PDB file of C-alpha atoms in Angstrom:
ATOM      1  CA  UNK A   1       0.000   0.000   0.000  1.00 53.00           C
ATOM      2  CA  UNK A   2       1.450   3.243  -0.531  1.00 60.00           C
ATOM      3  CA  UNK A   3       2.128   6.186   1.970  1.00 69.00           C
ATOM      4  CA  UNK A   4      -0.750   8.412   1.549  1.00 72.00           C
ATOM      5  CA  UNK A   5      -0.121  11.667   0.050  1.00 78.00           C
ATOM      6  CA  UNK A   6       0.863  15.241   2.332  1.00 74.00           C
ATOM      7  CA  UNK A   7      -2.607  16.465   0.990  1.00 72.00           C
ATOM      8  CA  UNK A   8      -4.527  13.869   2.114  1.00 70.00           C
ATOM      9  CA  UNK A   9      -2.788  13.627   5.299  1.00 69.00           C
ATOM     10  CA  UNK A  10      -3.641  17.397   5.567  1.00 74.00           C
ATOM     11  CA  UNK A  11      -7.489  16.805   4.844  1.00 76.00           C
ATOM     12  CA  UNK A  12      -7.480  13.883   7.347  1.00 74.00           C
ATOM     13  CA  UNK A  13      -6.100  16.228  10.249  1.00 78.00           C
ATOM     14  CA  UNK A  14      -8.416  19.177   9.277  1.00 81.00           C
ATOM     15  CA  UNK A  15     -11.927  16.570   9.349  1.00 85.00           C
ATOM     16  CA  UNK A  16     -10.372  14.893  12.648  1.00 88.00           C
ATOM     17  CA  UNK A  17      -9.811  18.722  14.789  1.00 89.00           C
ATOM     18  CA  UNK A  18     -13.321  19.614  13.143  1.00 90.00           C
ATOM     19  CA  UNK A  19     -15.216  16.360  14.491  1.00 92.00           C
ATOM     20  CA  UNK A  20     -13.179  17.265  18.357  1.00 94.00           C
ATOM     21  CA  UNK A  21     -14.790  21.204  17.648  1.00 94.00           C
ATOM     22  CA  UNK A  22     -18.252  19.718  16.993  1.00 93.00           C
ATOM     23  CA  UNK A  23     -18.082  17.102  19.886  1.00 95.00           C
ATOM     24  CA  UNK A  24     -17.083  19.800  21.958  1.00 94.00           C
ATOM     25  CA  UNK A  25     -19.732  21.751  20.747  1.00 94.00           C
ATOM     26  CA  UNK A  26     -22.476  18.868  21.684  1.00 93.00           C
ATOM     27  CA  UNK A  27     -21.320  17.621  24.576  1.00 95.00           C
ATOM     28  CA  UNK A  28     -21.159  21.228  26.431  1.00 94.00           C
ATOM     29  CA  UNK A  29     -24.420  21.587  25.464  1.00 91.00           C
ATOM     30  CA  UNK A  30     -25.829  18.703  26.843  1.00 91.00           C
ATOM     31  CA  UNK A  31     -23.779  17.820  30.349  1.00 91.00           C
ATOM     32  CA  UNK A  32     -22.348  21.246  31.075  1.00 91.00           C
ATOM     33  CA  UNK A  33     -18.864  22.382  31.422  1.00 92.00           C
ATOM     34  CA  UNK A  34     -17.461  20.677  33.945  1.00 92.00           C
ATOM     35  CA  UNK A  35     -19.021  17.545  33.244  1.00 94.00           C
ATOM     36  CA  UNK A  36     -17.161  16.995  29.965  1.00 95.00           C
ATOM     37  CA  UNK A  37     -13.728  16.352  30.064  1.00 94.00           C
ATOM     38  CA  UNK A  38     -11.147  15.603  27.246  1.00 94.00           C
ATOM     39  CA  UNK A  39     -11.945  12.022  27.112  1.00 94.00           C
ATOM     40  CA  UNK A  40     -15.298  12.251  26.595  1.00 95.00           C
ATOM     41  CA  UNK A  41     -15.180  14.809  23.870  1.00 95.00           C
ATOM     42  CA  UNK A  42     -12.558  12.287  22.203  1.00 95.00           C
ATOM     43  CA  UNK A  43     -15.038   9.496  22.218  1.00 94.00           C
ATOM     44  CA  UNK A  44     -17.595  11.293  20.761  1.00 94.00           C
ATOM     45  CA  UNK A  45     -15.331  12.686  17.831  1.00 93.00           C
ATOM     46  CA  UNK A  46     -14.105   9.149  17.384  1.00 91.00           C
ATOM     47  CA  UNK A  47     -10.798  10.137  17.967  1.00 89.00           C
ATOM     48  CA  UNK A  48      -7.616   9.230  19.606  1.00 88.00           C
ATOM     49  CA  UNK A  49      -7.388  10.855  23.187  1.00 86.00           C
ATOM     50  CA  UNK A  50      -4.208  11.948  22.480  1.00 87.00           C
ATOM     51  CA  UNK A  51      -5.161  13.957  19.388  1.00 86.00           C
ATOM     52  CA  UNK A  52      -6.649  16.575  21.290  1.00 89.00           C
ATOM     53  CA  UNK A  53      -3.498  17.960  23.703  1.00 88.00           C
ATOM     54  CA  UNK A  54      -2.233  17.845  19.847  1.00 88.00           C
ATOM     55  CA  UNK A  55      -4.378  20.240  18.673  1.00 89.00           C
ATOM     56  CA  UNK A  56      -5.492  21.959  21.898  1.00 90.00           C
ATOM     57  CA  UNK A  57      -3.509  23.637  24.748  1.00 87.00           C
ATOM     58  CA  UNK A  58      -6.809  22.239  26.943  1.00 89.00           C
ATOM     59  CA  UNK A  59     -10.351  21.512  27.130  1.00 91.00           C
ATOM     60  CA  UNK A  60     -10.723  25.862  28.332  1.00 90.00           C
ATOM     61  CA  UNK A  61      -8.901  26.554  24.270  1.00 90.00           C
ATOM     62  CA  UNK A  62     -11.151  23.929  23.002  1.00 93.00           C
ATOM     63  CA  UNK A  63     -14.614  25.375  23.894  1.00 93.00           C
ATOM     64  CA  UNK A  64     -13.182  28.353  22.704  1.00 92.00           C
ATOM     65  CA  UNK A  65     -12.313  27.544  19.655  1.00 92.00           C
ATOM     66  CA  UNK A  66     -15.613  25.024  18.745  1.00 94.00           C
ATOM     67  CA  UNK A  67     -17.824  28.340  19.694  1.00 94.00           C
ATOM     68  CA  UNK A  68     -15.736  30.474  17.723  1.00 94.00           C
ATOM     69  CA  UNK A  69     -16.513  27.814  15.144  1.00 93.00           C
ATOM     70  CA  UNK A  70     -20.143  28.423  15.945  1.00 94.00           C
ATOM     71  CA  UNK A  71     -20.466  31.409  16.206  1.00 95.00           C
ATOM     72  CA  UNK A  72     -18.233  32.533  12.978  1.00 93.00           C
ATOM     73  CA  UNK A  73     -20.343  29.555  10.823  1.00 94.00           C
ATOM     74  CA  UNK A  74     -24.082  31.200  11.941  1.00 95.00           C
ATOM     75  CA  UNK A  75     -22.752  34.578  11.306  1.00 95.00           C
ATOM     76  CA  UNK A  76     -21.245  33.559   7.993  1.00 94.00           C
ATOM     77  CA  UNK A  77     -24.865  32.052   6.696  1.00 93.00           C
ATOM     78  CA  UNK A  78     -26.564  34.617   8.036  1.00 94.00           C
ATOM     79  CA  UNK A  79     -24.774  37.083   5.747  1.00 93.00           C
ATOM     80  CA  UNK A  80     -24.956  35.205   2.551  1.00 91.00           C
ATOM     81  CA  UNK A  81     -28.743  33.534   3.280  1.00 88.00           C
ATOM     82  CA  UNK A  82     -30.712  34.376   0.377  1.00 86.00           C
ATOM     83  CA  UNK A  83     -31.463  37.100  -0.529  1.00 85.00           C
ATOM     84  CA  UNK A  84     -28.036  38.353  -0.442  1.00 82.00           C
ATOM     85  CA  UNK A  85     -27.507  41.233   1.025  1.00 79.00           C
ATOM     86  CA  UNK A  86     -24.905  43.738  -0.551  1.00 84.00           C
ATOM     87  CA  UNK A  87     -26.471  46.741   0.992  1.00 91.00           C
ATOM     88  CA  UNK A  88     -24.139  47.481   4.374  1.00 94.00           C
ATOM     89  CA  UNK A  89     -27.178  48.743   6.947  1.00 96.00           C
ATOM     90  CA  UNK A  90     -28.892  45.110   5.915  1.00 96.00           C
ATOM     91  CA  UNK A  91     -25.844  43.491   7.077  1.00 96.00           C
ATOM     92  CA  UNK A  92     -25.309  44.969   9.986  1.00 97.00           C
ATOM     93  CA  UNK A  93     -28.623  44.058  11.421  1.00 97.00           C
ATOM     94  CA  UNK A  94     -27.803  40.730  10.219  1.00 96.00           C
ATOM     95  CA  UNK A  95     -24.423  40.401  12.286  1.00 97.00           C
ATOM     96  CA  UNK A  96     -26.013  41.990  15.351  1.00 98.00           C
ATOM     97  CA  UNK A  97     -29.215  39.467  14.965  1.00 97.00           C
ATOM     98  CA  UNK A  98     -26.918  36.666  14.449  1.00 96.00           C
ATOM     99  CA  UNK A  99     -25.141  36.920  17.614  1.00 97.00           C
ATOM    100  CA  UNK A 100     -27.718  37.973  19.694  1.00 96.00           C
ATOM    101  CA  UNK A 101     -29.723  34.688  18.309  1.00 95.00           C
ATOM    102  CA  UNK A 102     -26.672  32.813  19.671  1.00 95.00           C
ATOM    103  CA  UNK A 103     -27.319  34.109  22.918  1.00 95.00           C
ATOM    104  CA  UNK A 104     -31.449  33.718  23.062  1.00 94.00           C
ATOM    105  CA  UNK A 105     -30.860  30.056  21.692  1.00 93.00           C
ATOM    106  CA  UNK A 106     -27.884  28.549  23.121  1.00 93.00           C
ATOM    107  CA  UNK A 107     -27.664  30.011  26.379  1.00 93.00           C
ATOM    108  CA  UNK A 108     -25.167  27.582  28.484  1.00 92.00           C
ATOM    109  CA  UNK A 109     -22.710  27.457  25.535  1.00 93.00           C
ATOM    110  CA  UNK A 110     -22.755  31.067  25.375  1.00 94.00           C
ATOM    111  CA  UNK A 111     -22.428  31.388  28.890  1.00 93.00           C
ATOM    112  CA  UNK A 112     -19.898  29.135  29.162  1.00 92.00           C
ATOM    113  CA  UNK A 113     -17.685  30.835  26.591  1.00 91.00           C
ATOM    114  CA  UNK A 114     -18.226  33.887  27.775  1.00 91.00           C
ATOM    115  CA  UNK A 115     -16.972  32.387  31.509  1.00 89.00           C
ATOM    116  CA  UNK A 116     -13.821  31.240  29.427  1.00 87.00           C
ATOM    117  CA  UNK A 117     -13.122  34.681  28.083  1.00 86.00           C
ATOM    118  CA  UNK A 118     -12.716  35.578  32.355  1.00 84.00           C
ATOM    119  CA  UNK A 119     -10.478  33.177  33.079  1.00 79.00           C
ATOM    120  CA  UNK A 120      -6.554  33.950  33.800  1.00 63.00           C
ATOM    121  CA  UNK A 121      -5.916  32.751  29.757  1.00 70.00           C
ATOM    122  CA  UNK A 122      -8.563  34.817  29.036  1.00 73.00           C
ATOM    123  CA  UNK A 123      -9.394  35.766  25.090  1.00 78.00           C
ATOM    124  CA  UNK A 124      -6.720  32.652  22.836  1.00 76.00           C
ATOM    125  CA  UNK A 125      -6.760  33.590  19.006  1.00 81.00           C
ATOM    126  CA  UNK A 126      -7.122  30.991  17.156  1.00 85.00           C
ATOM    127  CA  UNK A 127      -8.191  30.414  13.792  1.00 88.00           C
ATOM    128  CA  UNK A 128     -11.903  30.429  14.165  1.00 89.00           C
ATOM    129  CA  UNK A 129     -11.580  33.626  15.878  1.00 92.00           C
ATOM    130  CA  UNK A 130      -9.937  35.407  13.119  1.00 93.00           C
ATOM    131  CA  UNK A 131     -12.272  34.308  10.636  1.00 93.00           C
ATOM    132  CA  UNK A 132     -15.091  35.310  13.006  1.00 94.00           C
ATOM    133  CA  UNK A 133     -13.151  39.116  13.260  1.00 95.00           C
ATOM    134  CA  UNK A 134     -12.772  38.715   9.321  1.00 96.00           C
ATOM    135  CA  UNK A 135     -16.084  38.919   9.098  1.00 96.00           C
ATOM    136  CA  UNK A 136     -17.318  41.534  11.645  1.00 97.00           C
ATOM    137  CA  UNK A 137     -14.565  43.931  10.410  1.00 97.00           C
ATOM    138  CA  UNK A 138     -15.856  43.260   6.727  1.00 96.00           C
ATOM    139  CA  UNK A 139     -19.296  43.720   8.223  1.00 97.00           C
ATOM    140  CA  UNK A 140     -17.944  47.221   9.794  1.00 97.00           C
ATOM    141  CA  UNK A 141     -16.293  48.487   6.464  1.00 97.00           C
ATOM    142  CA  UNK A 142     -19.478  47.798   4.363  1.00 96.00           C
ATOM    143  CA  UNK A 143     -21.723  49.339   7.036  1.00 96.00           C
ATOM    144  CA  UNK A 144     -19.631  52.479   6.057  1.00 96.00           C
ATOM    145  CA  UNK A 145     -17.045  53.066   8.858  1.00 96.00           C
ATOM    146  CA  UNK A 146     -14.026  55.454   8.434  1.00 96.00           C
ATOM    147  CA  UNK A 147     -11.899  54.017  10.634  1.00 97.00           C
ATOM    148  CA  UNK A 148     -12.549  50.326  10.875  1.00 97.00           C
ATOM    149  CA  UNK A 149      -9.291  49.581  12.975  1.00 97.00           C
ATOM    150  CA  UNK A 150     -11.471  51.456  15.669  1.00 97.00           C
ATOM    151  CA  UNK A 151     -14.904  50.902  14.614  1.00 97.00           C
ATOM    152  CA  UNK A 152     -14.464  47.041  14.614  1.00 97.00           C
ATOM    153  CA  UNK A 153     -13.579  46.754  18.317  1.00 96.00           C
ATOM    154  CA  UNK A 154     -16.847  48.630  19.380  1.00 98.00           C
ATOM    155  CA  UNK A 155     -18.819  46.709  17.837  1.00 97.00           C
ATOM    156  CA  UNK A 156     -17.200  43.325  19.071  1.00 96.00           C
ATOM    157  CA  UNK A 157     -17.377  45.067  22.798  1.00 96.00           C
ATOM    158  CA  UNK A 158     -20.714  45.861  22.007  1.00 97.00           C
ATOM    159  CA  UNK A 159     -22.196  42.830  21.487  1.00 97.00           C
ATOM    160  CA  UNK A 160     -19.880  40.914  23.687  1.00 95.00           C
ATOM    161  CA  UNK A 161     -21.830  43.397  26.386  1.00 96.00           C
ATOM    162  CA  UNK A 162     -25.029  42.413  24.882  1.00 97.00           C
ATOM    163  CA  UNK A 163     -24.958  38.685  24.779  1.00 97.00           C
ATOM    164  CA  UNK A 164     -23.166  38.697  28.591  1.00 95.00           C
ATOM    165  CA  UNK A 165     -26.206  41.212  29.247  1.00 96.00           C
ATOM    166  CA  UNK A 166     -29.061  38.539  27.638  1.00 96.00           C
ATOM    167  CA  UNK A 167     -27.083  35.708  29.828  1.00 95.00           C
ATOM    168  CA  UNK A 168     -26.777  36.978  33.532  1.00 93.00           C
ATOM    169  CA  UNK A 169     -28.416  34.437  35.596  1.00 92.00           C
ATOM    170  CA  UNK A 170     -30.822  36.005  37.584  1.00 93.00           C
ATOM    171  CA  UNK A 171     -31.388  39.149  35.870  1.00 95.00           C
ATOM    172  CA  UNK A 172     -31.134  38.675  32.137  1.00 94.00           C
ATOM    173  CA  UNK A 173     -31.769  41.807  29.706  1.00 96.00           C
ATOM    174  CA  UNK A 174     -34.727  40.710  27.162  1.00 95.00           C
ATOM    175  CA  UNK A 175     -32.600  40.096  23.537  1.00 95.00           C
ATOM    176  CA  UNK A 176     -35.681  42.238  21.904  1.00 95.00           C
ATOM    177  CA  UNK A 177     -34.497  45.188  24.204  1.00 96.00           C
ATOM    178  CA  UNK A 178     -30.797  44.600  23.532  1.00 97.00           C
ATOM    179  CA  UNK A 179     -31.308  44.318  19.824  1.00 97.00           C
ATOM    180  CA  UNK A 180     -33.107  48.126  19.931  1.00 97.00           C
ATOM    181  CA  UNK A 181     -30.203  49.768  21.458  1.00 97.00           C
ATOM    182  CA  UNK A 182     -28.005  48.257  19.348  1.00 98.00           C
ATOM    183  CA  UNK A 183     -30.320  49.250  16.084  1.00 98.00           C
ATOM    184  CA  UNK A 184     -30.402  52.398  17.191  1.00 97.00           C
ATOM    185  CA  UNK A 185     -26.721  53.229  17.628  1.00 97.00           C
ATOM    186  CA  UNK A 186     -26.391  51.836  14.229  1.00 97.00           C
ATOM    187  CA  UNK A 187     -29.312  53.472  12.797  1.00 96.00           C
ATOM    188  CA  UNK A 188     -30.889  50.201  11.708  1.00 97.00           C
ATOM    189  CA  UNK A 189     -34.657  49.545  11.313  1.00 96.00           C
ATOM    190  CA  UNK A 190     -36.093  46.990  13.504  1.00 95.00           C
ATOM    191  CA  UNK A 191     -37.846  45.547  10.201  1.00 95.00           C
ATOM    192  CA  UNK A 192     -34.124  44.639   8.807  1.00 95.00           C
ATOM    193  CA  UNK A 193     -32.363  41.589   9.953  1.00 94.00           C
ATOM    194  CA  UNK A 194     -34.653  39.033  11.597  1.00 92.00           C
ATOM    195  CA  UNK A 195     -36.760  40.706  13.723  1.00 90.00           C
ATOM    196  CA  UNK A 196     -37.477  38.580  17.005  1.00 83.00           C
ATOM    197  CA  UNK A 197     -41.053  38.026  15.991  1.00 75.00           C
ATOM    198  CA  UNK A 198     -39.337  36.267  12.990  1.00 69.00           C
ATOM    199  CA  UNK A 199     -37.300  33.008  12.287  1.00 60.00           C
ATOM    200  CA  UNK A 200     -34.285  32.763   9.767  1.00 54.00           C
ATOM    201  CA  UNK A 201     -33.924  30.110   7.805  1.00 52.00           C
ATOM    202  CA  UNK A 202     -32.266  27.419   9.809  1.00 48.00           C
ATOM    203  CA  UNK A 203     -32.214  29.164  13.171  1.00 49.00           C
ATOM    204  CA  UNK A 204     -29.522  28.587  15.571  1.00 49.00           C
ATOM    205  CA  UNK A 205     -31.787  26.604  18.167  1.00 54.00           C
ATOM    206  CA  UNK A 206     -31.260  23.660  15.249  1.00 59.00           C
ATOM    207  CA  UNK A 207     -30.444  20.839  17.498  1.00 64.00           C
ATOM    208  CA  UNK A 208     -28.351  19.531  15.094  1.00 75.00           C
ATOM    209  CA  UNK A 209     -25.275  21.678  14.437  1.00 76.00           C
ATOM    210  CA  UNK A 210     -23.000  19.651  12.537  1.00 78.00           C
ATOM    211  CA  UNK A 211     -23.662  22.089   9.477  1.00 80.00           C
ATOM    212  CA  UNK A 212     -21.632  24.363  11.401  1.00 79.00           C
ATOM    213  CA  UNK A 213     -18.988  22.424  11.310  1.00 81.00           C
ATOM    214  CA  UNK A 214     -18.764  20.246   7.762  1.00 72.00           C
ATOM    215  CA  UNK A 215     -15.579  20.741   6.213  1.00 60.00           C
ATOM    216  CA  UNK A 216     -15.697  22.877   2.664  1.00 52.00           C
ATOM    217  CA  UNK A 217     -16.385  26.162   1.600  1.00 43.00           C
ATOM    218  CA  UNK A 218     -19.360  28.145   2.298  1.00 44.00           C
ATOM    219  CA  UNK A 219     -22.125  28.182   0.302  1.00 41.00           C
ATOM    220  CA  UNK A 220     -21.578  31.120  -2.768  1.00 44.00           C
ATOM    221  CA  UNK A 221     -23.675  34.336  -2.693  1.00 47.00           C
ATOM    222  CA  UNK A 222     -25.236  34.670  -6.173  1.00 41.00           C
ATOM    223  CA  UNK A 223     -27.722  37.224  -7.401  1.00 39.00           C
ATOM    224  CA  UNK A 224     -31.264  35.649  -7.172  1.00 39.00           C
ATOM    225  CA  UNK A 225     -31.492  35.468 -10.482  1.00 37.00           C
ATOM    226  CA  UNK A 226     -28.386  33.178 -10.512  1.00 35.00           C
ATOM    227  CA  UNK A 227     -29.948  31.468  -8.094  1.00 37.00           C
ATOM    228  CA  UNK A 228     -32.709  30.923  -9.173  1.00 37.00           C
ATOM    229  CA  UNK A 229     -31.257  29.877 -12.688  1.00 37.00           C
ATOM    230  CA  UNK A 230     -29.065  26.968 -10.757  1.00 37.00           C
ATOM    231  CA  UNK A 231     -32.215  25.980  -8.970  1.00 37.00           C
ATOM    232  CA  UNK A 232     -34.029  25.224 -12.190  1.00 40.00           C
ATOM    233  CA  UNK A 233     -31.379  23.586 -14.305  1.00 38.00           C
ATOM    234  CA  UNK A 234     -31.061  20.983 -11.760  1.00 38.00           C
TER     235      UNK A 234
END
């Protein structure tokens, strides 16, 4: 048999860490924080324990990482849903609904990330977390900032207030109430976005989130009429 090739070795890693990020993902969900350790998260991916010290510092950069995953995935398809939006107030209220959704529909991952982010290692880039920033800055420039070096972390402090705001046990701000504020710093409509009377196609409180985490490009952003087109020649 012969040695398989440095591509395919490469693919093989990639769909391994993803399957760790979306066990992760599931098993905080369902048991809690500190009732999933490494080993468990391992099982579920299918892995080898000793794949994820590889890939991970610890279980803390894990979470992080499988939320950025998350939460970079739902903005991502809530940017390029269909109709596409090109029009930068549209996508704003998009980004802003998108995260906030996070919040309303998957409170104790939220919460637990946002628990991480407090810890002594506090905020780890990683790769999900760039590509989550890629998009929020692009999000920032298209809105029509002049300055999106500065622009870009407000708006990540301001919804990082807003979803710890929705989560405080206890006394939780109602996500309808932080959405307005944030509309109206932005100058947003309440009708744009998904309104909280509303429901985007495949909402984030899915049970099943392994769509967020499938290797391959996203899906392209086409014109409707493209769309539309590609529908029909199928």
């Amino acid at each position: 048999m012969s040695p398989r090739s440095a591509s395919v070795n490469e693919e093989l890693r990639r769909r391994s860490k993803e399957r760790l990020l979306q066990a992760a993902v599931e098993l905080v969900r369902e048991r809690g924080y500190e009732a999933t350790t490494l080993g468990d998260i391992a099982d579920r991916a299918g892995s080898a324990r000793g794949l994820v010290s590889y890939y991970f510092p610890g279980k803390r950069q894990l979470l992080q990482s499988a939320v950025h995953r998350l939460m970079h995935r739902t903005l991502e398809e809530a940017l390029e849903r269909e109709p596409c939006a090109e029009d930068g107030r549209e996508r704003m209220a998009r980004a802003i609904d998108a995260i906030l959704g996070l919040a309303r529909d998957q409170p104790l991952l939220m919460r637990q990330h946002m628990a991480g982010l407090l810890q002594a290692e506090g905020f780890v880039p990683c790769p999900e977390q760039q590509r989550l920033a890629e998009l929020l800055r692009d999000t920032v420039a298209r809105h029509g900032s002049c300055d999106v070096d500065s622009d870009y972390p407000m708006l990540r402090a301001l919804l990082m207030g807003a979803v710890y705001a929705a989560l405080v046990p206890g006394v939780p701000m109602p996500v309808p109430v932080l959405r307005a504020e944030l509309f109206k710093r932005y100058r947003l409509e309440w009708e744009m976005g998904v309104p909280p009377d509303t429901e985007a196609p495949g909402g984030t409180c899915d049970t099943d989130l392994s769509r967020f985490f499938a290797t391959g490009a996203a899906p392209e952003c086409r014109p409707e009429g493209r769309a539309t087109e590609a529908r029909q020649s199928k």
